[in-house]
XYZ file of C-alpha atoms in Angstrom:
302
model
C 194.195 59.972 94.292
C 190.486 60.689 94.149
C 188.259 57.677 94.664
C 185.171 56.604 92.758
C 183.129 57.191 95.913
C 184.312 60.812 96.094
C 183.475 61.318 92.422
C 179.981 59.894 92.861
C 179.385 62.060 95.940
C 180.388 65.237 94.101
C 178.229 64.337 91.116
C 175.239 63.904 93.430
C 175.884 67.381 94.811
C 175.901 68.817 91.284
C 172.590 67.056 90.597
C 171.140 68.684 93.739
C 172.356 72.148 92.734
C 170.974 71.891 89.215
C 167.572 70.606 90.329
C 167.181 73.423 92.853
C 168.128 76.027 90.245
C 165.807 74.646 87.583
C 162.868 74.600 89.969
C 163.437 78.296 90.676
C 163.736 79.071 86.973
C 160.544 77.176 86.150
C 158.507 78.786 88.892
C 155.980 75.982 89.363
C 157.444 72.623 88.363
C 158.880 70.345 91.047
C 161.139 67.382 90.420
C 159.710 63.983 91.191
C 162.414 61.595 92.374
C 162.675 57.852 91.916
C 165.412 55.852 93.600
C 166.237 52.729 91.614
C 168.497 49.708 91.923
C 170.205 47.954 89.055
C 170.306 44.187 88.759
C 174.011 43.378 88.928
C 175.065 46.311 91.077
C 174.415 49.955 91.829
C 171.537 52.244 91.019
C 170.621 55.877 90.799
C 168.316 58.840 91.358
C 166.022 59.820 88.500
C 164.456 63.264 88.809
C 161.818 64.456 86.356
C 159.662 67.559 85.860
C 156.694 67.227 83.536
C 154.409 70.043 82.380
C 156.075 72.808 84.336
C 155.635 76.497 83.631
C 158.760 76.607 81.411
C 160.003 73.018 81.317
C 157.625 70.676 79.509
C 159.888 67.718 80.317
C 163.173 67.897 82.197
C 165.281 65.020 83.435
C 168.284 65.363 85.762
C 169.610 61.897 86.510
C 172.410 60.538 88.670
C 173.662 56.971 88.528
C 176.473 54.892 89.981
C 176.505 51.343 88.651
C 178.977 48.473 88.771
C 179.379 44.795 87.969
C 180.482 42.632 85.086
C 180.649 44.088 81.593
C 178.235 42.538 79.076
C 179.692 40.872 75.980
C 178.767 43.754 73.667
C 180.757 46.243 75.757
C 183.698 43.837 76.100
C 183.974 43.664 72.326
C 183.909 47.448 72.087
C 186.739 47.782 74.625
C 188.641 44.752 73.340
C 188.735 43.017 76.723
C 187.693 39.598 78.001
C 186.316 39.448 81.539
C 186.238 42.709 83.454
C 184.538 44.488 86.353
C 183.383 48.045 85.768
C 182.171 51.080 87.701
C 180.422 54.027 86.060
C 178.914 57.147 87.592
C 177.583 60.355 86.162
C 174.933 63.028 85.839
C 172.857 63.225 82.670
C 170.439 66.017 81.767
C 168.016 66.551 78.903
C 165.494 69.393 78.895
C 162.613 69.890 76.480
C 161.120 73.350 77.121
C 157.538 74.327 76.366
C 158.360 77.487 74.393
C 160.067 76.672 71.052
C 162.229 79.799 71.333
C 163.973 78.191 74.326
C 166.405 75.514 73.106
C 166.640 71.847 73.997
C 169.781 71.274 76.041
C 171.786 68.193 76.996
C 174.560 67.864 79.560
C 176.486 64.855 80.765
C 179.436 64.378 83.074
C 180.651 60.860 83.761
C 183.453 58.726 85.135
C 184.253 55.142 84.148
C 186.739 52.605 85.440
C 187.368 48.994 84.601
C 189.682 46.455 86.223
C 190.495 43.211 84.452
C 191.159 39.842 86.053
C 194.857 40.402 85.383
C 194.756 43.660 87.355
C 194.956 46.009 84.363
C 193.082 49.215 85.074
C 191.363 51.629 82.671
C 189.922 54.921 83.940
C 188.619 58.047 82.300
C 186.237 61.009 82.417
C 183.810 61.962 79.670
C 180.978 64.375 79.113
C 179.966 67.633 77.515
C 177.158 70.113 76.911
C 175.346 70.711 73.635
C 172.448 72.891 72.521
C 169.680 71.965 70.078
C 167.637 75.094 69.320
C 164.330 74.731 67.533
C 165.164 78.142 66.057
C 168.834 79.124 65.937
C 169.231 82.584 67.497
C 172.750 83.650 66.632
C 173.299 85.868 69.689
C 172.252 82.982 71.932
C 174.543 80.592 70.065
C 177.505 82.919 70.546
C 176.724 83.360 74.245
C 176.500 79.589 74.697
C 179.783 78.797 72.950
C 181.667 81.650 74.605
C 180.536 80.372 77.999
C 181.833 76.892 77.199
C 185.125 78.302 75.947
C 185.517 80.300 79.156
C 185.146 77.095 81.199
C 187.509 75.115 78.977
C 190.196 77.809 78.918
C 190.568 77.633 82.702
C 192.016 74.141 82.318
C 193.653 73.882 78.881
C 194.006 76.275 75.943
C 193.207 73.510 73.444
C 190.157 72.049 75.159
C 187.468 74.223 73.569
C 188.578 73.897 69.952
C 189.251 70.169 70.312
C 186.019 69.380 72.143
C 183.937 71.680 69.938
C 185.070 69.810 66.835
C 184.443 66.524 68.631
C 180.872 67.641 69.374
C 180.295 68.675 65.752
C 181.297 65.204 64.621
C 179.513 63.316 67.374
C 176.136 65.124 67.259
C 175.724 64.627 63.528
C 172.633 62.908 62.152
C 174.234 61.043 59.296
C 171.027 59.904 57.631
C 169.802 63.537 57.593
C 173.185 65.096 56.814
C 172.629 67.733 59.468
C 173.828 68.400 63.001
C 171.447 67.799 65.883
C 171.811 71.435 66.887
C 174.592 73.995 67.210
C 176.892 71.622 69.058
C 178.874 72.588 72.114
C 181.627 70.456 73.599
C 181.992 66.684 73.779
C 184.897 64.693 75.202
C 185.646 61.135 76.238
C 188.413 59.041 77.772
C 190.152 61.977 79.432
C 193.044 60.849 81.612
C 196.561 62.136 82.382
C 197.952 60.498 79.234
C 195.404 62.120 76.877
C 195.364 65.568 78.517
C 198.693 66.136 80.283
C 196.707 67.044 83.418
C 196.632 65.342 86.800
C 193.597 63.287 87.795
C 192.524 65.946 90.279
C 192.549 68.626 87.582
C 190.540 66.486 85.178
C 187.972 65.916 87.916
C 187.830 69.669 88.552
C 187.215 70.204 84.840
C 184.404 67.650 84.906
C 182.753 69.453 87.816
C 183.240 72.834 86.139
C 181.429 71.582 83.039
C 178.598 70.380 85.254
C 178.360 73.739 86.994
C 178.469 75.683 83.722
C 175.107 74.203 82.760
C 172.791 76.010 85.171
C 173.752 79.693 84.731
C 173.993 79.286 80.955
C 170.607 77.639 80.568
C 168.836 79.994 82.978
C 170.134 82.911 80.900
C 168.747 81.317 77.735
C 165.408 80.703 79.460
C 165.165 84.303 80.632
C 166.015 85.653 77.193
C 163.223 83.732 75.471
C 160.479 82.561 77.847
C 158.181 85.546 77.255
C 158.205 85.278 73.461
C 154.805 84.667 71.896
C 154.420 81.433 69.957
C 152.585 80.990 66.666
C 151.007 77.724 65.589
C 153.552 77.062 62.828
C 156.381 77.645 65.329
C 154.917 75.039 67.690
C 154.617 72.539 64.837
C 158.248 73.227 63.915
C 159.244 72.536 67.510
C 157.650 69.083 67.281
C 159.511 68.400 64.058
C 162.870 69.452 65.497
C 162.174 67.196 68.473
C 161.794 64.280 66.082
C 165.354 64.802 64.884
C 166.506 64.790 68.492
C 164.728 61.491 69.066
C 166.236 59.978 65.916
C 169.761 60.786 67.023
C 169.310 59.442 70.541
C 167.784 56.175 69.378
C 170.132 55.533 66.465
C 173.526 56.967 67.408
C 173.834 58.023 71.041
C 176.484 55.972 72.852
C 175.076 56.754 76.299
C 171.707 55.302 75.334
C 173.403 52.192 73.967
C 175.595 51.794 77.066
C 172.590 52.088 79.377
C 170.608 49.502 77.453
C 173.562 47.121 77.113
C 174.350 47.269 80.854
C 170.761 46.585 81.937
C 170.089 50.121 83.111
C 166.687 51.453 84.096
C 164.709 51.947 80.871
C 162.660 54.945 82.033
C 165.842 56.744 83.107
C 167.698 55.917 79.894
C 164.865 57.069 77.639
C 164.009 60.204 79.622
C 165.883 62.052 76.866
C 162.983 61.527 74.470
C 160.578 64.464 74.064
C 156.990 64.344 75.329
C 155.720 64.913 71.791
C 157.372 64.871 68.358
C 156.100 64.937 64.778
C 157.467 63.425 61.591
C 156.281 65.520 58.641
C 156.651 63.853 55.261
C 158.940 65.662 52.802
C 158.935 68.993 54.673
C 160.232 72.022 52.786
C 160.815 75.261 54.665
C 159.401 78.441 53.166
C 162.087 80.605 51.557
C 163.202 83.360 53.917
C 161.545 81.789 56.965
C 163.110 81.247 60.383
C 162.780 77.529 59.722
C 164.880 77.811 56.563
C 167.444 79.928 58.394
C 167.755 77.303 61.134
C 168.195 74.459 58.653
C 170.990 76.425 57.008
C 172.860 76.636 60.329
C 172.741 72.935 61.201
C 176.237 72.326 59.883
C 179.609 71.251 61.193
C 182.444 73.679 61.603
C 180.562 76.921 62.212
C 182.517 79.421 64.315
C 180.306 80.822 67.092
C 183.027 82.654 69.020
């Protein structure tokens, strides 16, 4: 059986690989690292690029934390007094050019052991894309890449996790999706998947290693595109929707805050600048209108 220490070690390796690849793709930006400790147990490595050549703000974080669950989390899990361990890699990238999409990736492992000895363990994670402008060829490339990864492990994973992402990354108060989705999954274990623990861990790592080649391809496709003033303003508005989702609905943000995580690391997902335009209406036939029309659940990108 794989141990939590082995999982954390492999996740740190994936963080290293992704940071090295993103620095090459950016061309000038270098990650600044902060090592932090958590009151109650554990800590992490926060790595941030700000004002790079391509990446205006990029965070690639690793954490491994443990201790007693706070009351809010106990109520969610329906338990009384439990010890927990959680480790993972979390990424959010806000590019400078609005034709390059925002991207989020997370792979994580959680285990909890109660005073009575009952054990709960699972993997979660996913990758999703939030384009400022939806480019349909890019959307198809992104989803086909995720399907290719999922199909190596289970024929149902992509369709199940794609629908899960559509539902999860939905801004209810706006009645629109945060972006074009991707895959999202939680509480994967042998009972929920039919796979062995080792295979689920391999899937988690494969998701993590799908991120870099996919995003570098999207960067290279779009980084040389010229940007007009109205396109930059639209980028700031789309970023505001991203911020709204992360502050109102995102379970990872809530878990980090509820477990006394490091605030700067938790909120690294927020963009460096965002605008809230009152009562915005896209011009008919514009790229902005086209994008708004594609922020819906259930679209088939394969």
